[in-house]
Amino acid sequence: MTTAKDIMHSGARWIPAHETLDRAAQLMREHNVGALPVSANGDSDRMVGIITDRDIVVGCVAKGHDPSKVTAGDLAQGTPRWIEAGADVNAVLEE
């Protein structure tokens, strides 16, 4: 049986909700990723959403907003879902 742990990896880089979008873009470039989980302010273990490079471009820059003044929390989207590491991979797909 393949478990969630078998396909997971550690070391995902998070960004706090209070950080600006220009900082988010810098982190994405530094870590060669196109998205970052957004953590609750003051609680680095609680995910409140995710932000993508496209969110920054379409949701901020293309609307004429300054990415140094808009925060990751302002654009964080999604409803975080959790699953136990030992769960069968089929349960992951169902979530």
PDB file of N, CA and C in Angstrom:
ATOM      1  N   MET A   1       0.842  -1.178   0.000  1.00  0.00           N
ATOM      2  CA  MET A   1       0.000   0.000   0.000  1.00  0.00           C
ATOM      3  C   MET A   1       0.892   1.248   0.000  1.00  0.00           C
ATOM      4  N   THR A   2       0.625   2.148  -0.903  1.00  0.00           N
ATOM      5  CA  THR A   2       1.323   3.428  -0.945  1.00  0.00           C
ATOM      6  C   THR A   2       0.594   4.399  -0.022  1.00  0.00           C
ATOM      7  N   THR A   3       1.362   5.084   0.820  1.00  0.00           N
ATOM      8  CA  THR A   3       0.763   6.029   1.762  1.00  0.00           C
ATOM      9  C   THR A   3       1.081   7.469   1.368  1.00  0.00           C
ATOM     10  N   ALA A   4       0.385   8.389   1.995  1.00  0.00           N
ATOM     11  CA  ALA A   4       0.647   9.809   1.751  1.00  0.00           C
ATOM     12  C   ALA A   4       2.106  10.142   2.047  1.00  0.00           C
ATOM     13  N   LYS A   5       2.649   9.541   3.094  1.00  0.00           N
ATOM     14  CA  LYS A   5       4.045   9.795   3.472  1.00  0.00           C
ATOM     15  C   LYS A   5       5.008   9.420   2.349  1.00  0.00           C
ATOM     16  N   ASP A   6       4.669   8.389   1.577  1.00  0.00           N
ATOM     17  CA  ASP A   6       5.530   7.943   0.484  1.00  0.00           C
ATOM     18  C   ASP A   6       5.666   8.993  -0.617  1.00  0.00           C
ATOM     19  N   ILE A   7       4.675   9.866  -0.749  1.00  0.00           N
ATOM     20  CA  ILE A   7       4.722  10.861  -1.827  1.00  0.00           C
ATOM     21  C   ILE A   7       4.912  12.288  -1.307  1.00  0.00           C
ATOM     22  N   MET A   8       4.974  12.434   0.016  1.00  0.00           N
ATOM     23  CA  MET A   8       5.181  13.758   0.616  1.00  0.00           C
ATOM     24  C   MET A   8       6.664  14.112   0.620  1.00  0.00           C
ATOM     25  N   HIS A   9       6.944  15.394   0.760  1.00  0.00           N
ATOM     26  CA  HIS A   9       8.323  15.818   0.982  1.00  0.00           C
ATOM     27  C   HIS A   9       8.327  16.922   2.028  1.00  0.00           C
ATOM     28  N   SER A  10       9.409  17.014   2.740  1.00  0.00           N
ATOM     29  CA  SER A  10       9.526  18.032   3.784  1.00  0.00           C
ATOM     30  C   SER A  10      10.216  19.268   3.227  1.00  0.00           C
ATOM     31  N   GLY A  11      10.201  20.302   4.004  1.00  0.00           N
ATOM     32  CA  GLY A  11      10.956  21.493   3.632  1.00  0.00           C
ATOM     33  C   GLY A  11      10.210  22.498   2.787  1.00  0.00           C
ATOM     34  N   ALA A  12       8.895  22.413   2.716  1.00  0.00           N
ATOM     35  CA  ALA A  12       8.146  23.415   1.960  1.00  0.00           C
ATOM     36  C   ALA A  12       8.365  24.781   2.603  1.00  0.00           C
ATOM     37  N   ARG A  13       8.599  25.782   1.804  1.00  0.00           N
ATOM     38  CA  ARG A  13       8.821  27.146   2.294  1.00  0.00           C
ATOM     39  C   ARG A  13       7.475  27.832   2.419  1.00  0.00           C
ATOM     40  N   TRP A  14       7.153  28.346   3.584  1.00  0.00           N
ATOM     41  CA  TRP A  14       5.907  29.058   3.845  1.00  0.00           C
ATOM     42  C   TRP A  14       6.174  30.552   3.896  1.00  0.00           C
ATOM     43  N   ILE A  15       5.112  31.333   3.740  1.00  0.00           N
ATOM     44  CA  ILE A  15       5.225  32.775   3.925  1.00  0.00           C
ATOM     45  C   ILE A  15       4.134  33.211   4.906  1.00  0.00           C
ATOM     46  N   PRO A  16       4.472  34.042   5.885  1.00  0.00           N
ATOM     47  CA  PRO A  16       3.455  34.543   6.814  1.00  0.00           C
ATOM     48  C   PRO A  16       2.467  35.471   6.093  1.00  0.00           C
ATOM     49  N   ALA A  17       1.237  35.481   6.534  1.00  0.00           N
ATOM     50  CA  ALA A  17       0.185  36.281   5.899  1.00  0.00           C
ATOM     51  C   ALA A  17       0.528  37.772   5.866  1.00  0.00           C
ATOM     52  N   HIS A  18       1.320  38.266   6.815  1.00  0.00           N
ATOM     53  CA  HIS A  18       1.634  39.698   6.869  1.00  0.00           C
ATOM     54  C   HIS A  18       2.741  40.120   5.901  1.00  0.00           C
ATOM     55  N   GLU A  19       3.446  39.166   5.307  1.00  0.00           N
ATOM     56  CA  GLU A  19       4.532  39.511   4.376  1.00  0.00           C
ATOM     57  C   GLU A  19       3.956  40.050   3.063  1.00  0.00           C
ATOM     58  N   THR A  20       4.717  40.914   2.417  1.00  0.00           N
ATOM     59  CA  THR A  20       4.253  41.538   1.177  1.00  0.00           C
ATOM     60  C   THR A  20       4.425  40.614  -0.027  1.00  0.00           C
ATOM     61  N   LEU A  21       3.708  40.960  -1.088  1.00  0.00           N
ATOM     62  CA  LEU A  21       3.777  40.151  -2.303  1.00  0.00           C
ATOM     63  C   LEU A  21       5.133  40.248  -2.979  1.00  0.00           C
ATOM     64  N   ASP A  22       5.823  41.374  -2.842  1.00  0.00           N
ATOM     65  CA  ASP A  22       7.161  41.427  -3.432  1.00  0.00           C
ATOM     66  C   ASP A  22       8.093  40.454  -2.713  1.00  0.00           C
ATOM     67  N   ARG A  23       7.916  40.284  -1.404  1.00  0.00           N
ATOM     68  CA  ARG A  23       8.708  39.290  -0.663  1.00  0.00           C
ATOM     69  C   ARG A  23       8.320  37.885  -1.097  1.00  0.00           C
ATOM     70  N   ALA A  24       7.037  37.652  -1.321  1.00  0.00           N
ATOM     71  CA  ALA A  24       6.583  36.340  -1.794  1.00  0.00           C
ATOM     72  C   ALA A  24       7.231  36.013  -3.139  1.00  0.00           C
ATOM     73  N   ALA A  25       7.274  36.986  -4.039  1.00  0.00           N
ATOM     74  CA  ALA A  25       7.890  36.770  -5.351  1.00  0.00           C
ATOM     75  C   ALA A  25       9.382  36.464  -5.209  1.00  0.00           C
ATOM     76  N   GLN A  26      10.055  37.155  -4.301  1.00  0.00           N
ATOM     77  CA  GLN A  26      11.477  36.890  -4.066  1.00  0.00           C
ATOM     78  C   GLN A  26      11.688  35.462  -3.564  1.00  0.00           C
ATOM     79  N   LEU A  27      10.851  35.029  -2.626  1.00  0.00           N
ATOM     80  CA  LEU A  27      10.972  33.664  -2.096  1.00  0.00           C
ATOM     81  C   LEU A  27      10.712  32.625  -3.181  1.00  0.00           C
ATOM     82  N   MET A  28       9.722  32.884  -4.029  1.00  0.00           N
ATOM     83  CA  MET A  28       9.437  31.950  -5.123  1.00  0.00           C
ATOM     84  C   MET A  28      10.640  31.830  -6.044  1.00  0.00           C
ATOM     85  N   ARG A  29      11.264  32.957  -6.352  1.00  0.00           N
ATOM     86  CA  ARG A  29      12.451  32.932  -7.213  1.00  0.00           C
ATOM     87  C   ARG A  29      13.592  32.185  -6.530  1.00  0.00           C
ATOM     88  N   GLU A  30      13.850  32.498  -5.259  1.00  0.00           N
ATOM     89  CA  GLU A  30      14.950  31.869  -4.523  1.00  0.00           C
ATOM     90  C   GLU A  30      14.793  30.355  -4.416  1.00  0.00           C
ATOM     91  N   HIS A  31      13.554  29.892  -4.274  1.00  0.00           N
ATOM     92  CA  HIS A  31      13.303  28.464  -4.067  1.00  0.00           C
ATOM     93  C   HIS A  31      12.795  27.760  -5.323  1.00  0.00           C
ATOM     94  N   ASN A  32      12.748  28.501  -6.438  1.00  0.00           N
ATOM     95  CA  ASN A  32      12.330  27.945  -7.724  1.00  0.00           C
ATOM     96  C   ASN A  32      10.972  27.239  -7.633  1.00  0.00           C
ATOM     97  N   VAL A  33      10.006  27.947  -7.049  1.00  0.00           N
ATOM     98  CA  VAL A  33       8.644  27.432  -6.935  1.00  0.00           C
ATOM     99  C   VAL A  33       7.670  28.473  -7.470  1.00  0.00           C
ATOM    100  N   GLY A  34       6.488  28.040  -7.809  1.00  0.00           N
ATOM    101  CA  GLY A  34       5.468  28.949  -8.320  1.00  0.00           C
ATOM    102  C   GLY A  34       4.343  29.203  -7.349  1.00  0.00           C
ATOM    103  N   ALA A  35       4.457  28.647  -6.143  1.00  0.00           N
ATOM    104  CA  ALA A  35       3.404  28.829  -5.140  1.00  0.00           C
ATOM    105  C   ALA A  35       3.992  28.669  -3.745  1.00  0.00           C
ATOM    106  N   LEU A  36       3.362  29.326  -2.788  1.00  0.00           N
ATOM    107  CA  LEU A  36       3.778  29.229  -1.389  1.00  0.00           C
ATOM    108  C   LEU A  36       2.550  29.061  -0.501  1.00  0.00           C
ATOM    109  N   PRO A  37       2.610  28.143   0.458  1.00  0.00           N
ATOM    110  CA  PRO A  37       1.558  28.099   1.470  1.00  0.00           C
ATOM    111  C   PRO A  37       1.667  29.363   2.325  1.00  0.00           C
ATOM    112  N   VAL A  38       0.535  29.897   2.732  1.00  0.00           N
ATOM    113  CA  VAL A  38       0.503  31.102   3.560  1.00  0.00           C
ATOM    114  C   VAL A  38       0.120  30.697   4.978  1.00  0.00           C
ATOM    115  N   SER A  39       0.956  31.102   5.941  1.00  0.00           N
ATOM    116  CA  SER A  39       0.692  30.756   7.343  1.00  0.00           C
ATOM    117  C   SER A  39       0.002  31.910   8.053  1.00  0.00           C
ATOM    118  N   ALA A  40      -0.777  31.549   9.063  1.00  0.00           N
ATOM    119  CA  ALA A  40      -1.453  32.555   9.882  1.00  0.00           C
ATOM    120  C   ALA A  40      -0.408  33.399  10.596  1.00  0.00           C
ATOM    121  N   ASN A  41      -0.679  34.672  10.747  1.00  0.00           N
ATOM    122  CA  ASN A  41       0.244  35.545  11.476  1.00  0.00           C
ATOM    123  C   ASN A  41       0.418  35.027  12.890  1.00  0.00           C
ATOM    124  N   GLY A  42       1.665  34.830  13.285  1.00  0.00           N
ATOM    125  CA  GLY A  42       1.960  34.363  14.625  1.00  0.00           C
ATOM    126  C   GLY A  42       1.795  32.868  14.834  1.00  0.00           C
ATOM    127  N   ASP A  43       1.416  32.138  13.797  1.00  0.00           N
ATOM    128  CA  ASP A  43       1.223  30.687  13.927  1.00  0.00           C
ATOM    129  C   ASP A  43       1.739  30.013  12.667  1.00  0.00           C
ATOM    130  N   SER A  44       3.026  29.719  12.643  1.00  0.00           N
ATOM    131  CA  SER A  44       3.654  29.174  11.438  1.00  0.00           C
ATOM    132  C   SER A  44       3.204  27.754  11.120  1.00  0.00           C
ATOM    133  N   ASP A  45       2.447  27.121  12.015  1.00  0.00           N
ATOM    134  CA  ASP A  45       1.960  25.767  11.760  1.00  0.00           C
ATOM    135  C   ASP A  45       0.526  25.742  11.241  1.00  0.00           C
ATOM    136  N   ARG A  46      -0.105  26.906  11.087  1.00  0.00           N
ATOM    137  CA  ARG A  46      -1.493  26.934  10.628  1.00  0.00           C
ATOM    138  C   ARG A  46      -1.568  27.594   9.255  1.00  0.00           C
ATOM    139  N   MET A  47      -1.922  26.806   8.270  1.00  0.00           N
ATOM    140  CA  MET A  47      -2.024  27.285   6.898  1.00  0.00           C
ATOM    141  C   MET A  47      -3.387  27.944   6.685  1.00  0.00           C
ATOM    142  N   VAL A  48      -3.375  29.143   6.093  1.00  0.00           N
ATOM    143  CA  VAL A  48      -4.626  29.855   5.834  1.00  0.00           C
ATOM    144  C   VAL A  48      -4.956  29.924   4.348  1.00  0.00           C
ATOM    145  N   GLY A  49      -4.057  29.464   3.511  1.00  0.00           N
ATOM    146  CA  GLY A  49      -4.285  29.489   2.073  1.00  0.00           C
ATOM    147  C   GLY A  49      -2.983  29.287   1.327  1.00  0.00           C
ATOM    148  N   ILE A  50      -3.033  29.595   0.050  1.00  0.00           N
ATOM    149  CA  ILE A  50      -1.858  29.467  -0.807  1.00  0.00           C
ATOM    150  C   ILE A  50      -1.836  30.668  -1.739  1.00  0.00           C
ATOM    151  N   ILE A  51      -0.649  31.061  -2.147  1.00  0.00           N
ATOM    152  CA  ILE A  51      -0.505  32.152  -3.103  1.00  0.00           C
ATOM    153  C   ILE A  51       0.404  31.684  -4.227  1.00  0.00           C
ATOM    154  N   THR A  52       0.039  32.032  -5.455  1.00  0.00           N
ATOM    155  CA  THR A  52       0.820  31.625  -6.624  1.00  0.00           C
ATOM    156  C   THR A  52       1.424  32.846  -7.308  1.00  0.00           C
ATOM    157  N   ASP A  53       2.395  32.574  -8.171  1.00  0.00           N
ATOM    158  CA  ASP A  53       2.987  33.666  -8.943  1.00  0.00           C
ATOM    159  C   ASP A  53       1.926  34.338  -9.812  1.00  0.00           C
ATOM    160  N   ARG A  54       0.987  33.558 -10.313  1.00  0.00           N
ATOM    161  CA  ARG A  54      -0.104  34.119 -11.123  1.00  0.00           C
ATOM    162  C   ARG A  54      -1.000  35.023 -10.282  1.00  0.00           C
ATOM    163  N   ASP A  55      -1.251  34.654  -9.036  1.00  0.00           N
ATOM    164  CA  ASP A  55      -2.037  35.509  -8.141  1.00  0.00           C
ATOM    165  C   ASP A  55      -1.393  36.887  -8.025  1.00  0.00           C
ATOM    166  N   ILE A  56      -0.069  36.904  -7.911  1.00  0.00           N
ATOM    167  CA  ILE A  56       0.645  38.173  -7.759  1.00  0.00           C
ATOM    168  C   ILE A  56       0.493  39.024  -9.015  1.00  0.00           C
ATOM    169  N   VAL A  57       0.650  38.394 -10.175  1.00  0.00           N
ATOM    170  CA  VAL A  57       0.563  39.138 -11.436  1.00  0.00           C
ATOM    171  C   VAL A  57      -0.865  39.592 -11.717  1.00  0.00           C
ATOM    172  N   VAL A  58      -1.806  38.659 -11.692  1.00  0.00           N
ATOM    173  CA  VAL A  58      -3.188  38.965 -12.077  1.00  0.00           C
ATOM    174  C   VAL A  58      -3.953  39.682 -10.960  1.00  0.00           C
ATOM    175  N   GLY A  59      -3.741  39.264  -9.725  1.00  0.00           N
ATOM    176  CA  GLY A  59      -4.508  39.816  -8.617  1.00  0.00           C
ATOM    177  C   GLY A  59      -3.953  41.095  -8.032  1.00  0.00           C
ATOM    178  N   CYS A  60      -2.737  41.443  -8.411  1.00  0.00           N
ATOM    179  CA  CYS A  60      -2.116  42.650  -7.851  1.00  0.00           C
ATOM    180  C   CYS A  60      -1.568  43.560  -8.950  1.00  0.00           C
ATOM    181  N   VAL A  61      -0.522  43.117  -9.626  1.00  0.00           N
ATOM    182  CA  VAL A  61       0.179  43.971 -10.593  1.00  0.00           C
ATOM    183  C   VAL A  61      -0.737  44.415 -11.732  1.00  0.00           C
ATOM    184  N   ALA A  62      -1.484  43.483 -12.329  1.00  0.00           N
ATOM    185  CA  ALA A  62      -2.349  43.819 -13.462  1.00  0.00           C
ATOM    186  C   ALA A  62      -3.483  44.764 -13.067  1.00  0.00           C
ATOM    187  N   LYS A  63      -3.784  44.831 -11.780  1.00  0.00           N
ATOM    188  CA  LYS A  63      -4.830  45.735 -11.295  1.00  0.00           C
ATOM    189  C   LYS A  63      -4.262  47.081 -10.857  1.00  0.00           C
ATOM    190  N   GLY A  64      -2.954  47.266 -11.068  1.00  0.00           N
ATOM    191  CA  GLY A  64      -2.318  48.532 -10.740  1.00  0.00           C
ATOM    192  C   GLY A  64      -1.944  48.703  -9.279  1.00  0.00           C
ATOM    193  N   HIS A  65      -1.988  47.615  -8.513  1.00  0.00           N
ATOM    194  CA  HIS A  65      -1.619  47.686  -7.098  1.00  0.00           C
ATOM    195  C   HIS A  65      -0.108  47.514  -6.935  1.00  0.00           C
ATOM    196  N   ASP A  66       0.410  47.988  -5.841  1.00  0.00           N
ATOM    197  CA  ASP A  66       1.835  47.914  -5.535  1.00  0.00           C
ATOM    198  C   ASP A  66       2.110  46.649  -4.716  1.00  0.00           C
ATOM    199  N   PRO A  67       2.883  45.679  -5.264  1.00  0.00           N
ATOM    200  CA  PRO A  67       3.146  44.439  -4.533  1.00  0.00           C
ATOM    201  C   PRO A  67       3.946  44.634  -3.242  1.00  0.00           C
ATOM    202  N   SER A  68       4.515  45.803  -3.049  1.00  0.00           N
ATOM    203  CA  SER A  68       5.214  46.060  -1.787  1.00  0.00           C
ATOM    204  C   SER A  68       4.250  46.550  -0.703  1.00  0.00           C
ATOM    205  N   LYS A  69       2.983  46.750  -1.086  1.00  0.00           N
ATOM    206  CA  LYS A  69       1.986  47.222  -0.123  1.00  0.00           C
ATOM    207  C   LYS A  69       0.839  46.229   0.091  1.00  0.00           C
ATOM    208  N   VAL A  70       0.767  45.203  -0.735  1.00  0.00           N
ATOM    209  CA  VAL A  70      -0.277  44.178  -0.616  1.00  0.00           C
ATOM    210  C   VAL A  70       0.353  42.955   0.047  1.00  0.00           C
ATOM    211  N   THR A  71      -0.354  42.333   0.971  1.00  0.00           N
ATOM    212  CA  THR A  71       0.212  41.197   1.698  1.00  0.00           C
ATOM    213  C   THR A  71      -0.221  39.856   1.108  1.00  0.00           C
ATOM    214  N   ALA A  72       0.532  38.836   1.449  1.00  0.00           N
ATOM    215  CA  ALA A  72       0.193  37.473   1.025  1.00  0.00           C
ATOM    216  C   ALA A  72      -1.185  37.092   1.551  1.00  0.00           C
ATOM    217  N   GLY A  73      -1.499  37.523   2.762  1.00  0.00           N
ATOM    218  CA  GLY A  73      -2.807  37.234   3.340  1.00  0.00           C
ATOM    219  C   GLY A  73      -3.951  37.879   2.583  1.00  0.00           C
ATOM    220  N   ASP A  74      -3.687  39.024   1.940  1.00  0.00           N
ATOM    221  CA  ASP A  74      -4.727  39.694   1.155  1.00  0.00           C
ATOM    222  C   ASP A  74      -5.170  38.848  -0.031  1.00  0.00           C
ATOM    223  N   LEU A  75      -4.250  38.065  -0.586  1.00  0.00           N
ATOM    224  CA  LEU A  75      -4.565  37.276  -1.781  1.00  0.00           C
ATOM    225  C   LEU A  75      -4.611  35.774  -1.546  1.00  0.00           C
ATOM    226  N   ALA A  76      -4.296  35.326  -0.342  1.00  0.00           N
ATOM    227  CA  ALA A  76      -4.280  33.880  -0.062  1.00  0.00           C
ATOM    228  C   ALA A  76      -5.639  33.280  -0.393  1.00  0.00           C
ATOM    229  N   GLN A  77      -5.609  32.145  -1.094  1.00  0.00           N
ATOM    230  CA  GLN A  77      -6.837  31.495  -1.522  1.00  0.00           C
ATOM    231  C   GLN A  77      -6.827  30.037  -1.119  1.00  0.00           C
ATOM    232  N   GLY A  78      -7.997  29.453  -1.159  1.00  0.00           N
ATOM    233  CA  GLY A  78      -8.120  28.023  -0.940  1.00  0.00           C
ATOM    234  C   GLY A  78      -8.504  27.679   0.482  1.00  0.00           C
ATOM    235  N   THR A  79      -8.993  26.486   0.623  1.00  0.00           N
ATOM    236  CA  THR A  79      -9.332  25.939   1.930  1.00  0.00           C
ATOM    237  C   THR A  79      -8.354  24.812   2.206  1.00  0.00           C
ATOM    238  N   PRO A  80      -7.447  25.012   3.147  1.00  0.00           N
ATOM    239  CA  PRO A  80      -6.454  23.966   3.428  1.00  0.00           C
ATOM    240  C   PRO A  80      -7.120  22.653   3.832  1.00  0.00           C
ATOM    241  N   ARG A  81      -6.597  21.569   3.293  1.00  0.00           N
ATOM    242  CA  ARG A  81      -7.072  20.225   3.627  1.00  0.00           C
ATOM    243  C   ARG A  81      -5.899  19.450   4.193  1.00  0.00           C
ATOM    244  N   TRP A  82      -6.142  18.653   5.202  1.00  0.00           N
ATOM    245  CA  TRP A  82      -5.095  17.878   5.857  1.00  0.00           C
ATOM    246  C   TRP A  82      -5.432  16.407   5.792  1.00  0.00           C
ATOM    247  N   ILE A  83      -4.387  15.596   5.760  1.00  0.00           N
ATOM    248  CA  ILE A  83      -4.560  14.149   5.785  1.00  0.00           C
ATOM    249  C   ILE A  83      -3.383  13.560   6.561  1.00  0.00           C
ATOM    250  N   GLU A  84      -3.622  12.490   7.260  1.00  0.00           N
ATOM    251  CA  GLU A  84      -2.562  11.844   8.035  1.00  0.00           C
ATOM    252  C   GLU A  84      -1.523  11.224   7.103  1.00  0.00           C
ATOM    253  N   ALA A  85      -0.266  11.270   7.504  1.00  0.00           N
ATOM    254  CA  ALA A  85       0.826  10.744   6.684  1.00  0.00           C
ATOM    255  C   ALA A  85       0.656   9.264   6.378  1.00  0.00           C
ATOM    256  N   GLY A  86       0.045   8.514   7.271  1.00  0.00           N
ATOM    257  CA  GLY A  86      -0.127   7.078   7.065  1.00  0.00           C
ATOM    258  C   GLY A  86      -1.352   6.703   6.253  1.00  0.00           C
ATOM    259  N   ALA A  87      -2.103   7.698   5.783  1.00  0.00           N
ATOM    260  CA  ALA A  87      -3.316   7.416   5.006  1.00  0.00           C
ATOM    261  C   ALA A  87      -2.967   6.807   3.655  1.00  0.00           C
ATOM    262  N   ASP A  88      -3.818   5.910   3.195  1.00  0.00           N
ATOM    263  CA  ASP A  88      -3.654   5.296   1.878  1.00  0.00           C
ATOM    264  C   ASP A  88      -3.721   6.385   0.808  1.00  0.00           C
ATOM    265  N   VAL A  89      -2.910   6.263  -0.220  1.00  0.00           N
ATOM    266  CA  VAL A  89      -2.853   7.272  -1.272  1.00  0.00           C
ATOM    267  C   VAL A  89      -4.221   7.460  -1.938  1.00  0.00           C
ATOM    268  N   ASN A  90      -5.045   6.432  -1.965  1.00  0.00           N
ATOM    269  CA  ASN A  90      -6.386   6.574  -2.540  1.00  0.00           C
ATOM    270  C   ASN A  90      -7.237   7.541  -1.721  1.00  0.00           C
ATOM    271  N   ALA A  91      -7.035   7.571  -0.412  1.00  0.00           N
ATOM    272  CA  ALA A  91      -7.747   8.527   0.438  1.00  0.00           C
ATOM    273  C   ALA A  91      -7.298   9.951   0.124  1.00  0.00           C
ATOM    274  N   VAL A  92      -6.028  10.109  -0.209  1.00  0.00           N
ATOM    275  CA  VAL A  92      -5.504  11.419  -0.590  1.00  0.00           C
ATOM    276  C   VAL A  92      -6.216  11.900  -1.846  1.00  0.00           C
ATOM    277  N   LEU A  93      -6.361  11.025  -2.817  1.00  0.00           N
ATOM    278  CA  LEU A  93      -7.017  11.390  -4.069  1.00  0.00           C
ATOM    279  C   LEU A  93      -8.478  11.757  -3.853  1.00  0.00           C
ATOM    280  N   GLU A  94      -9.128  11.117  -2.897  1.00  0.00           N
ATOM    281  CA  GLU A  94     -10.530  11.412  -2.613  1.00  0.00           C
ATOM    282  C   GLU A  94     -10.699  12.762  -1.935  1.00  0.00           C
ATOM    283  N   GLU A  95      -9.706  13.197  -1.188  1.00  0.00           N
ATOM    284  CA  GLU A  95      -9.782  14.489  -0.506  1.00  0.00           C
ATOM    285  C   GLU A  95      -9.757  15.578  -1.536  1.00  0.00           C
TER     286      GLU A  95
END
